[in-house]
Short mmCIF file of C-alpha atoms and ligand atoms in Angstrom, two decimals:
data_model
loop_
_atom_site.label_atom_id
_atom_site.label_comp_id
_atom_site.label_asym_id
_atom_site.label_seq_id
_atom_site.Cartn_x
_atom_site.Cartn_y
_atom_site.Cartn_z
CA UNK A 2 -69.81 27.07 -3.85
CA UNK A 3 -68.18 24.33 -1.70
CA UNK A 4 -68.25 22.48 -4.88
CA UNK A 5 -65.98 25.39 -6.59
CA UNK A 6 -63.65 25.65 -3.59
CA UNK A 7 -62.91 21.84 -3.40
CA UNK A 8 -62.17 22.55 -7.31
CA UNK A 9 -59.78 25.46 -6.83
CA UNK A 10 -58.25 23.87 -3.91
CA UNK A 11 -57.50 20.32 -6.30
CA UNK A 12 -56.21 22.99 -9.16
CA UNK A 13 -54.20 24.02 -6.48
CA UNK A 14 -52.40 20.81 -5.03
CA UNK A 15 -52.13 20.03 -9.03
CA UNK A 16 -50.08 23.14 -9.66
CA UNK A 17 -48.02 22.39 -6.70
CA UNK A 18 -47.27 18.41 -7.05
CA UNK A 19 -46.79 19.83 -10.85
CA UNK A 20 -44.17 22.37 -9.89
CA UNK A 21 -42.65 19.59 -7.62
CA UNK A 22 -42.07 16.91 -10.42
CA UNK A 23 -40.82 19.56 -13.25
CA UNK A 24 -37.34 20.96 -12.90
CA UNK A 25 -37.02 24.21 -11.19
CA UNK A 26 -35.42 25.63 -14.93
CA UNK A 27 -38.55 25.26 -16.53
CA UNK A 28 -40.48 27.49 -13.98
CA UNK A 29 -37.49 30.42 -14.43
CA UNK A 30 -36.99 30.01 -17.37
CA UNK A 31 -39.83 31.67 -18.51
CA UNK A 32 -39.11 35.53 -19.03
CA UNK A 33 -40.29 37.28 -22.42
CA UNK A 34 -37.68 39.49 -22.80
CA UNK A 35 -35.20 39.07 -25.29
CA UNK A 36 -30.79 40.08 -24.77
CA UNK A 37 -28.61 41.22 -27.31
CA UNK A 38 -25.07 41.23 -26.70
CA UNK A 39 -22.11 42.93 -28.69
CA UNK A 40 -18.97 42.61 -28.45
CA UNK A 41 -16.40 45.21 -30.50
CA UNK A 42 -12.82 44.07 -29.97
CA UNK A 43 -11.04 46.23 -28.36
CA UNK A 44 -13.01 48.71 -26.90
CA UNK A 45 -11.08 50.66 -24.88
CA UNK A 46 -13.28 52.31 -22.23
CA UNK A 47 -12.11 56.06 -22.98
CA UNK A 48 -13.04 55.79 -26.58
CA UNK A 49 -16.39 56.14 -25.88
CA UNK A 50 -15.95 59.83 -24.97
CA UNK A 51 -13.13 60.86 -26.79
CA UNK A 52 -14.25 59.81 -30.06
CA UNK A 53 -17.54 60.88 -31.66
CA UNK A 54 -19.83 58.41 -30.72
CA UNK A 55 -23.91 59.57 -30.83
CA UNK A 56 -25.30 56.27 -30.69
CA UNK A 57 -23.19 55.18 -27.79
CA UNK A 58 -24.29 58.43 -26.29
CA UNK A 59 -27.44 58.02 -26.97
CA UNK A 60 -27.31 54.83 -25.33
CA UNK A 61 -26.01 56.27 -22.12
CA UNK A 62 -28.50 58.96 -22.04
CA UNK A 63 -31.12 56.49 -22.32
CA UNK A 64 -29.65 53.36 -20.65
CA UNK A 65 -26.79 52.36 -18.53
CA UNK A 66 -23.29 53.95 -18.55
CA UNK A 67 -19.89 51.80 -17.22
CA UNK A 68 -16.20 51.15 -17.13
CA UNK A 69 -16.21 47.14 -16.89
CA UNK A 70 -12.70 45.87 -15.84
CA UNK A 71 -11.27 42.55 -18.01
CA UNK A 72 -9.81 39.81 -16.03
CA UNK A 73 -6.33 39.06 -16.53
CA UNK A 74 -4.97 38.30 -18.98
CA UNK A 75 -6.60 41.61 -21.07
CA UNK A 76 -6.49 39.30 -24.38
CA UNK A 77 -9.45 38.25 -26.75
CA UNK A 78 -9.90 34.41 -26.17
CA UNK A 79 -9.42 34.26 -22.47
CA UNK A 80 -11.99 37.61 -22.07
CA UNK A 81 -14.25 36.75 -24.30
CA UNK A 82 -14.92 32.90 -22.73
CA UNK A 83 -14.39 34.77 -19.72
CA UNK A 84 -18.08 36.86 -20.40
CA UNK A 85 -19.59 33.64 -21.79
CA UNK A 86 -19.08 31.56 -18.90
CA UNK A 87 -18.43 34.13 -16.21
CA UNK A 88 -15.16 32.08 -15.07
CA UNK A 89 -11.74 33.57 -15.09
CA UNK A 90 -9.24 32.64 -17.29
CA UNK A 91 -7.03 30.64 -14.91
CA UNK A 92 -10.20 28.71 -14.25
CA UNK A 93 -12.51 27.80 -16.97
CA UNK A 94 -9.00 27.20 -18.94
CA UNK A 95 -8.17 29.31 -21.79
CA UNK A 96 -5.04 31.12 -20.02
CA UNK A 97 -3.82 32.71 -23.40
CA UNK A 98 -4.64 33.28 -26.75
CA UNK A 99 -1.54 30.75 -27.05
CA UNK A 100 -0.48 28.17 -24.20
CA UNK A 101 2.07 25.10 -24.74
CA UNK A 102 -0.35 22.39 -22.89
CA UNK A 103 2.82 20.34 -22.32
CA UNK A 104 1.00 16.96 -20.89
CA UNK A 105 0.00 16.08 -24.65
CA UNK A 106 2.92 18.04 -26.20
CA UNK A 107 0.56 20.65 -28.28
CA UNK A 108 0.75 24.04 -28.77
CA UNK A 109 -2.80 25.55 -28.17
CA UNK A 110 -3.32 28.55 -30.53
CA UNK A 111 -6.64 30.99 -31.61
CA UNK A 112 -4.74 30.62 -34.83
CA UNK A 113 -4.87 26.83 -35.39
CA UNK A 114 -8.18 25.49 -35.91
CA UNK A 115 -7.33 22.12 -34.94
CA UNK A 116 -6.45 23.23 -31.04
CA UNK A 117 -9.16 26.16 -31.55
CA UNK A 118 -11.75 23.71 -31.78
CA UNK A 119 -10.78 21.23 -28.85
CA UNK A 120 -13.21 21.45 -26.56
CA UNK A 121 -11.43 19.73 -23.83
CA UNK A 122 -9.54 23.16 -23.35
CA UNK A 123 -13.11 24.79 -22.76
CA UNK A 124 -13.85 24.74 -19.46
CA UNK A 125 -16.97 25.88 -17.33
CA UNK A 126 -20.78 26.47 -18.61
CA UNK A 127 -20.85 29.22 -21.34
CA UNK A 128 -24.09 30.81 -20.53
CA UNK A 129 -25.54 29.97 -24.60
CA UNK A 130 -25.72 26.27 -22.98
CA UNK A 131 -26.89 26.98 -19.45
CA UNK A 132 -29.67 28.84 -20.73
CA UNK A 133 -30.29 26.09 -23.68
CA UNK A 134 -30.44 23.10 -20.86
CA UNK A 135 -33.37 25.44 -19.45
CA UNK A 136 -35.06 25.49 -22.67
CA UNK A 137 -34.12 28.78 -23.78
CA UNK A 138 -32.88 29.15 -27.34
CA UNK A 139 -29.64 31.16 -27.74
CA UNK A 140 -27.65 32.22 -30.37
CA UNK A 141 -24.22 33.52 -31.32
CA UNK A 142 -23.06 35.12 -34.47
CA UNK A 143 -19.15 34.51 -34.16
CA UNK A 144 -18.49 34.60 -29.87
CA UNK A 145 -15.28 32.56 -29.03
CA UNK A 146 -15.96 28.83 -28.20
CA UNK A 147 -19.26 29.37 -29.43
CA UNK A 148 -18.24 27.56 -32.56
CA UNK A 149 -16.45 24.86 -30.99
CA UNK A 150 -18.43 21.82 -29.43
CA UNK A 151 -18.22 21.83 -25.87
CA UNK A 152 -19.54 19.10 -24.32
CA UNK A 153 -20.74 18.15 -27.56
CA UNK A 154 -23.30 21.23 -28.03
CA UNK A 155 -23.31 24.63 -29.60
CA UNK A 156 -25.93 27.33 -28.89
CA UNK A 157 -29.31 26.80 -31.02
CA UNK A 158 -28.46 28.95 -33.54
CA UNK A 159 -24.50 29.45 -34.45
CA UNK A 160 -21.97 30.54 -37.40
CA UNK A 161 -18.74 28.93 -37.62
CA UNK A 162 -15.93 31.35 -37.36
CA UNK A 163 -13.86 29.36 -39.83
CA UNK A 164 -15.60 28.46 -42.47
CA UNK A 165 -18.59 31.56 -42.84
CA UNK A 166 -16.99 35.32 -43.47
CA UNK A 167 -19.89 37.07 -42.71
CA UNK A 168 -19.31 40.71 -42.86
CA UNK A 169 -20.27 43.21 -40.43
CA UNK A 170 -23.59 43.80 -42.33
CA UNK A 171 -24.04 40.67 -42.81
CA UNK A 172 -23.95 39.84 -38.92
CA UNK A 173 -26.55 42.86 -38.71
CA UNK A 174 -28.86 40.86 -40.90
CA UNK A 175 -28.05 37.73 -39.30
CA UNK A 176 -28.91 39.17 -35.38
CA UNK A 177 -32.42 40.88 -37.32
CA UNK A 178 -33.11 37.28 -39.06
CA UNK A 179 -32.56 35.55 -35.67
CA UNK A 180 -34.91 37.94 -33.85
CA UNK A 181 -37.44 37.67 -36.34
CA UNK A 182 -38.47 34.37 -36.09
CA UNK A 183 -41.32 32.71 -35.79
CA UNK A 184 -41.59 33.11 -31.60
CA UNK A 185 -41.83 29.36 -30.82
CA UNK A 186 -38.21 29.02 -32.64
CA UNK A 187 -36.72 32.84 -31.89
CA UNK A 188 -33.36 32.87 -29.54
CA UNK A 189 -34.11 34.77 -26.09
CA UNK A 190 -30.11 35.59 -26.33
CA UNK A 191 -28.20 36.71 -29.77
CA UNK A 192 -24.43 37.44 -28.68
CA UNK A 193 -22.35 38.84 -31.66
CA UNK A 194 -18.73 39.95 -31.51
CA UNK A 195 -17.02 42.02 -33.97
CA UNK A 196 -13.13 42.36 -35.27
CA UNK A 197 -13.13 46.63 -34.42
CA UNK A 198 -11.77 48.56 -33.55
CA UNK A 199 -9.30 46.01 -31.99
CA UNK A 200 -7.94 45.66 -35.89
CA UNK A 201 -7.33 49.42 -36.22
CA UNK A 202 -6.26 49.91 -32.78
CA UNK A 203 -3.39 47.33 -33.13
CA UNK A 204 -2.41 48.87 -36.37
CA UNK A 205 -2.44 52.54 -36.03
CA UNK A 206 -2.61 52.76 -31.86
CA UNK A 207 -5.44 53.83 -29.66
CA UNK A 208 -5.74 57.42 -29.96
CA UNK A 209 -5.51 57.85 -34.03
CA UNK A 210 -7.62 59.33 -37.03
CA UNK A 211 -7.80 55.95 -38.16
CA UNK A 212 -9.02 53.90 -34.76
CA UNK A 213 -11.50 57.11 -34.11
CA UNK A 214 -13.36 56.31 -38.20
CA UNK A 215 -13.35 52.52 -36.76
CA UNK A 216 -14.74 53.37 -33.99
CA UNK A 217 -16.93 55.99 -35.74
CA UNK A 218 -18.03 53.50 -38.03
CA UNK A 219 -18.94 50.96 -35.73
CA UNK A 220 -21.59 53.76 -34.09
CA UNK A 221 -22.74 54.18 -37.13
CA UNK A 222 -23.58 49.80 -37.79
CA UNK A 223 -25.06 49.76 -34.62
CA UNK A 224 -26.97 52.65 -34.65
CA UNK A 225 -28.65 50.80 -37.79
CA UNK A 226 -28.73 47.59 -36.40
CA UNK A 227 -30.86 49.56 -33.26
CA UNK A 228 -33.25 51.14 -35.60
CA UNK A 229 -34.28 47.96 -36.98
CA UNK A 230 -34.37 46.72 -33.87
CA UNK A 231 -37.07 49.25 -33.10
CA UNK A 232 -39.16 48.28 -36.15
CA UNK A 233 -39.70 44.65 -34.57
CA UNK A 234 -42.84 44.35 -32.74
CA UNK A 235 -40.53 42.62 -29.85
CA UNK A 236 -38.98 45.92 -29.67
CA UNK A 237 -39.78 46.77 -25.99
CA UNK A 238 -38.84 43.68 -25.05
CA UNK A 239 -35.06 44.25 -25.98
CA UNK A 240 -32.01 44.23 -23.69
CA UNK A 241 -29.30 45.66 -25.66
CA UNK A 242 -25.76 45.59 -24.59
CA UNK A 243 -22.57 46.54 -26.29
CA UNK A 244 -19.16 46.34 -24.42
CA UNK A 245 -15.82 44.31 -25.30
CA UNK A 246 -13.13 42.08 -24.09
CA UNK A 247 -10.17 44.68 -23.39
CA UNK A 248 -8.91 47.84 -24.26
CA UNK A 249 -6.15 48.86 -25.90
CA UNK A 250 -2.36 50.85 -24.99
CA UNK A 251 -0.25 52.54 -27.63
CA UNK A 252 3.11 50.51 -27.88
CA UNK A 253 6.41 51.21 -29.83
CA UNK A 254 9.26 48.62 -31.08
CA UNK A 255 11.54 50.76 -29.07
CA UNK A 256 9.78 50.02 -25.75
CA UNK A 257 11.21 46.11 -25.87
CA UNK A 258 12.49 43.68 -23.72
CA UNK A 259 14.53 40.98 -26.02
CA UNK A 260 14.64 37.55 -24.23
CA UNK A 261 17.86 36.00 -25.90
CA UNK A 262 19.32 38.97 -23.80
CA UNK A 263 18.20 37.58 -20.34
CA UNK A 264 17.84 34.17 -20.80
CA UNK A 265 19.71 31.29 -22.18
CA UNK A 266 17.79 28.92 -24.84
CA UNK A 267 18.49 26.06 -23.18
CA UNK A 268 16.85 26.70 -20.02
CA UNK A 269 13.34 26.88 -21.70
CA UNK A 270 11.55 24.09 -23.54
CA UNK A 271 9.22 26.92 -25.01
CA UNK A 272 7.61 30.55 -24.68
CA UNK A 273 4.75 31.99 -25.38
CA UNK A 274 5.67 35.17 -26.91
CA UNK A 275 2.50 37.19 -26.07
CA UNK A 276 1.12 38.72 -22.98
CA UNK A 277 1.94 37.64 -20.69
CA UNK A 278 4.99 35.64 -21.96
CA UNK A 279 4.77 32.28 -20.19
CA UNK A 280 7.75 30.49 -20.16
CA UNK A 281 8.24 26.35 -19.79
CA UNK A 282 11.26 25.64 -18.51
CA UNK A 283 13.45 22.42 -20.02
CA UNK A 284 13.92 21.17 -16.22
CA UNK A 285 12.51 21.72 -13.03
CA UNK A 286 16.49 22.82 -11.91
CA UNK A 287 16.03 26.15 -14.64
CA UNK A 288 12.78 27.65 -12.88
CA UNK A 289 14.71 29.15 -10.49
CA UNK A 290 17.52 30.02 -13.01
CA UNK A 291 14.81 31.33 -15.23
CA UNK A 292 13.01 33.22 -12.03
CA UNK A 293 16.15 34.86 -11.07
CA UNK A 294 17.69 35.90 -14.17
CA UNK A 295 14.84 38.19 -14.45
CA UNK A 296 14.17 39.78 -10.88
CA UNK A 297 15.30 43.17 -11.68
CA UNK A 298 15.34 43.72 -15.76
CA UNK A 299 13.45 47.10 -15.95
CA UNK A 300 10.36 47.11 -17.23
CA UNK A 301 8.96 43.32 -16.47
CA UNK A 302 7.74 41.70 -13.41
CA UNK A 303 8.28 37.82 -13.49
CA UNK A 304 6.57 35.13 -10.95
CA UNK A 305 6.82 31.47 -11.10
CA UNK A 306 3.62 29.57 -11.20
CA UNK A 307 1.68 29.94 -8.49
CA UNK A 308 3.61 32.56 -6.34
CA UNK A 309 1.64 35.12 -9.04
CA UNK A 310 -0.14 38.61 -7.19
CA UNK A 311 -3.42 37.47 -5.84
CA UNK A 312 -5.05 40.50 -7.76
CA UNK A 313 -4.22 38.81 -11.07
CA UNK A 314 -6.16 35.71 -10.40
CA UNK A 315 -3.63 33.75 -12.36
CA UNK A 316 -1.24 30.87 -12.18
CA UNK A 317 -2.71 27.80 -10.81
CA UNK A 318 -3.79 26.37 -14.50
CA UNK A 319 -1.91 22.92 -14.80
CA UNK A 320 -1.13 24.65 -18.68
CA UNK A 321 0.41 27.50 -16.69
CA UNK A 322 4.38 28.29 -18.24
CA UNK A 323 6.54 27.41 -14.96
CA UNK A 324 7.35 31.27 -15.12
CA UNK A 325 5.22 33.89 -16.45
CA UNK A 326 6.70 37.47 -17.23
CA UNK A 327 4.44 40.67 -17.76
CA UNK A 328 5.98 43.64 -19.37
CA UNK A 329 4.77 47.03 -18.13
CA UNK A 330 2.10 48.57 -19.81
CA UNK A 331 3.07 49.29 -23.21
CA UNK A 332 6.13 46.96 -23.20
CA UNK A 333 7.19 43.97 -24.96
CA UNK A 334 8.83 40.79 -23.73
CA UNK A 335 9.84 38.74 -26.28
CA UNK A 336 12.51 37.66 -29.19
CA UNK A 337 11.79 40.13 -31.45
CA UNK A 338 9.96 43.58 -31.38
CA UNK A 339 6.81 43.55 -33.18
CA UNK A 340 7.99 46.44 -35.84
CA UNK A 341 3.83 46.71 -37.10
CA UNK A 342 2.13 47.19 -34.18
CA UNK A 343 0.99 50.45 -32.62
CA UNK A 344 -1.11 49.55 -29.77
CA UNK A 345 -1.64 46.73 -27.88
CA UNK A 346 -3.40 44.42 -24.62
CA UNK A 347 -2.68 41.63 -22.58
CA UNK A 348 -1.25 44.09 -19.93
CA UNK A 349 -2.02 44.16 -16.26
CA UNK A 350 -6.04 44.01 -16.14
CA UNK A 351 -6.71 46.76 -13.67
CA UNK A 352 -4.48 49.41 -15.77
CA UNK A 353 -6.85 52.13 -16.80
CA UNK A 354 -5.72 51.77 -20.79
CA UNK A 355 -7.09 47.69 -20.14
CA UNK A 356 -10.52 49.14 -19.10
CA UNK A 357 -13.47 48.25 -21.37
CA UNK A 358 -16.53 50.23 -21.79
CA UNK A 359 -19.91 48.94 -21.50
CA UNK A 360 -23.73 50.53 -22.27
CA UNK A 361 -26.78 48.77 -21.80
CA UNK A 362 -30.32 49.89 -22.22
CA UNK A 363 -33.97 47.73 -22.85
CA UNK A 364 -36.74 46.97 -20.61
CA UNK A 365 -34.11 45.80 -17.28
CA UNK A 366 -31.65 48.46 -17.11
CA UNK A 367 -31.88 51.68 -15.58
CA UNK A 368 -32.45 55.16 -17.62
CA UNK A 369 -29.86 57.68 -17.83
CA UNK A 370 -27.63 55.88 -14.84
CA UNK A 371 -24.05 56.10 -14.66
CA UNK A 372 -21.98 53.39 -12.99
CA UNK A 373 -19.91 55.19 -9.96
CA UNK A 374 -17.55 52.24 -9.70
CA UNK A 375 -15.94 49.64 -12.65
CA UNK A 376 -17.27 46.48 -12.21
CA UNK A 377 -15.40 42.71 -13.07
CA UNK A 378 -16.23 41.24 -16.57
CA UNK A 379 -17.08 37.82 -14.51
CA UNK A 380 -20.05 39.42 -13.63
CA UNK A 381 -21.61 39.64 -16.93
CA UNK A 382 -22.57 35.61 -17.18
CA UNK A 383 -24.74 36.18 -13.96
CA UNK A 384 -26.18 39.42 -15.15
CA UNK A 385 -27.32 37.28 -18.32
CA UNK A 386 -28.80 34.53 -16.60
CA UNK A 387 -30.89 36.91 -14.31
CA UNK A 388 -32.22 38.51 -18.01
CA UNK A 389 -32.72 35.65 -19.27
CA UNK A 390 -33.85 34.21 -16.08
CA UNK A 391 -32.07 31.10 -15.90
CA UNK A 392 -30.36 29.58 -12.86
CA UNK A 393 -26.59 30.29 -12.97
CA UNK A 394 -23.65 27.41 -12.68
CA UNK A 395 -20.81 28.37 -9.97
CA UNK A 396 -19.02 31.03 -11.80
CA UNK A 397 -16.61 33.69 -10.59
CA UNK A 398 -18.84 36.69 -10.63
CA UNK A 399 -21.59 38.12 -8.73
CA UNK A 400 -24.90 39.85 -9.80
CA UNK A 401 -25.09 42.17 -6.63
CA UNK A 402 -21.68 43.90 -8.21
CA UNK A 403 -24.00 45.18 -11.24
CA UNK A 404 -27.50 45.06 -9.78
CA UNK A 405 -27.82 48.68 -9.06
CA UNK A 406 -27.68 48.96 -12.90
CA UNK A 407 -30.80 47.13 -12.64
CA UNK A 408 -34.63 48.78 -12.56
P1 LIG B 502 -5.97 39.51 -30.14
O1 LIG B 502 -6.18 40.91 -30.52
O2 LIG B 502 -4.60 39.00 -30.50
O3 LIG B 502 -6.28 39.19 -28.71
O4 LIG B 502 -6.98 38.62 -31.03
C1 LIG B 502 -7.99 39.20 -31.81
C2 LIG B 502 -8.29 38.33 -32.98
O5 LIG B 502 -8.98 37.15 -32.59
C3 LIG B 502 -9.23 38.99 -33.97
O6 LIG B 502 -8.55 39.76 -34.92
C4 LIG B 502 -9.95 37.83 -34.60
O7 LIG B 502 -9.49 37.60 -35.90
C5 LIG B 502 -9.63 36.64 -33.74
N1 LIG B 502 -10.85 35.94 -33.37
C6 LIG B 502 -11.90 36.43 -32.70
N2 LIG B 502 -12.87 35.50 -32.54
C7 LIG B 502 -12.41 34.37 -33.12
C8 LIG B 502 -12.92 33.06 -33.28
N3 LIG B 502 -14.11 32.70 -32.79
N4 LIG B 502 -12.16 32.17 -33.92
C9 LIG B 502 -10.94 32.52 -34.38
N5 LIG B 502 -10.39 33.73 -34.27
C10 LIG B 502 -11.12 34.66 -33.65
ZN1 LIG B 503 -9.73 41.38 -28.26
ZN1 LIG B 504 -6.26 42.65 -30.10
#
């Protein structure tokens, strides 16, 4: 007997000096669930019950219902880094899907894939390598940055945006594949973004035939995708989670601000002609020229750097234009109206068109709960690493904003 309790008691101190010399990751680290995040471009938080949506539905009535509120600016690359490293864009440092970085005299663009992939514009701790430096194997089937090489790594499992054009089936394979691997090599987070109904909302507007079958037909993919989810023997294991980057607000090449009609060309080294419109000025003398030429054209607001709203959370980037001009919602500011387009984003983040919607259902969230108030995408990188139970880096967000969707 003594015998036994002078064994338990050295098992004991073992486990302890253990714990002491192994780093704290590798004791959280250790939760057998599995997260599967989707992002659909776009998704405007209304859609969800105006359109006809039964998985989504279903998803509420089973899971977790909520409005989730983008952080400014409402566009793809800054939100979508912005749920990946739960930094806003001003501070992990993709401002716009286009900024002039003027220190190295290079216009950074989601279009060119030579400034795409430079990492040194990628700031903060996207949560596929936080959890992978705690030994938990992630994976991303097209996320922005995820394909880009910051601080030299990728996720464990990745797809290059650029070079693979996986379909939207094909990503449903790919997410089924990664989940149904052998368990020692199997990703304990799959994030996967897809193109709609951002596409159809930009071409046709938000509330049309032809964003409703995108929208329709997105249900319908991940209503398959979740049925084969069920079919794994991990099934009840599975946090699922679709939501998006922004929403959407129908716009009109009437509703347009033209710049050469405010502004002189030579004041301005460069613009950014999307939203917001951030403007460089050619010398430090035209920021106030620029900055008071447009106090009081209808339907803009202009700030110079760092004199921006404190609700924005934007401005203090050293890529930051010298002035930065945001049309009202469903405006243009630029040097020629965009004749195409029929809806667009980028707008002031807390306008109700901007919202995003977000379900969730699987083993951590709540049944058949409905989120009273919206909650700040900055919040989802926490809300990851407490699924995946890794330790968070300092981030923006807060997990006691969505822990009441929590069991
Ligand atoms: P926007 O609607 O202008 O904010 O941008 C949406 C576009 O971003 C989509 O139509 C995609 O083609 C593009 N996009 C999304 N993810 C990536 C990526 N990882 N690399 C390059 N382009 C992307
Ligand atoms: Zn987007
Ligand atoms: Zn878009």
């Amino acid at each position: 007997m003594g015998y036994l309790k002078e064994k338990s008691i050295r098992g004991l101190v073992f486990v302890l000096l253990l714990m002491s010399v192994l780093p704290w990751q590798a004791w959280a680290a250790g939760r057998d669930t599995y997260t599967v995040i989707i992002s659909l471009d776009g998704l405007r938080w209304d859609y969800l019950d105006t359109y006809d949506v039964p998985f989504l539905n279903q998803l509420a009535h089973d899971g977790v219902k909520a409005v989730m509120q983008p952080s400014f600016p409402s566009k793809t690359f800054p939100n979508h880094y912005t749920l990946a490293t739960g930094l806003t864009p001003d501070h992990h440092g993709i401002i716009a899907n286009v900024f002039w970085d003027r220190e190295n005299g290079v216009e950074y663009s989601l279009k060119n894939k030579v400034t795409r992939a430079d990492s040194h514009y990628y700031g903060g701790d996207p949560v596929w390598l936080t959890a992978k430096h705690q030994g938990v194997k992630t994976a991303t089937v097209f996320w922005v940055g995820s394909d880009v090489a910051i601080n030299n790594e990728h996720p464990t499992y990745w797809r290059d945006y650029q070079t693979e054009q996986l379909d939207f089936a094909e990503r449903v394979d790919e997410i089924i594949r990664l989940l149904k691997l052998p368990e020692n090599d199997r990703p304990h987070l799959v994030m996967a973004y897809f193109e709609e109904p951002d596409r159809a909302g930009h071409s046709y507007g938000p509330m049309n035939r032809m964003t409703r079958r995108a929208l329709e037909d997105m249900d319908l993919l991940l209503s398959g995708l979740w049925a084969r989810i069920q079919m794994l023997p991990i099934a009840d294991k599975v946090n699922f989670i679709v939501t998006g980057d922004h929403g959407m607000a129908s716009v009109d090449p009437k509703r347009f601000v033209d710049i050469d009609d405010v502004l002189p060309k030579r004041w301005y080294e460069r613009f950014c002609n999307d939203y917001p419109t951030l403007i460089y000025a050619s010398a430090p003398q035209y920021i106030d020229s620029i900055y008071d030429a447009l106090q009081g054209v209808d339907h803009i607001r202009a700030w110079k750097k760092g004199e921006l709203p404190a609700y924005l959370g934007y401005g203090t980037n050293k890529n930051m234009g010298d002035v930065v001009v945001l049309p009202d919602v469903g405006w243009l500011f630029a040097d020629n109206p965009s004749k195409k387009q029929r809806g667009s984003h980028g707008f002031d983040h807390t306008a109700a068109d901007m919202q995003v919607g977000f379900r969730a259902i699987g083993p951590d969230f709540k049944v058949g709960y409905e989120k009273a108030d919206r909650f700040r995408n900055v919040c989802i990188y926490p809300l990851l690493c407490y699924l995946l139970g890794v330790n968070p880096s300092p981030n923006d967000g807060s997990l006691d904003e969505v822990r009441d969707m929590l069991r």
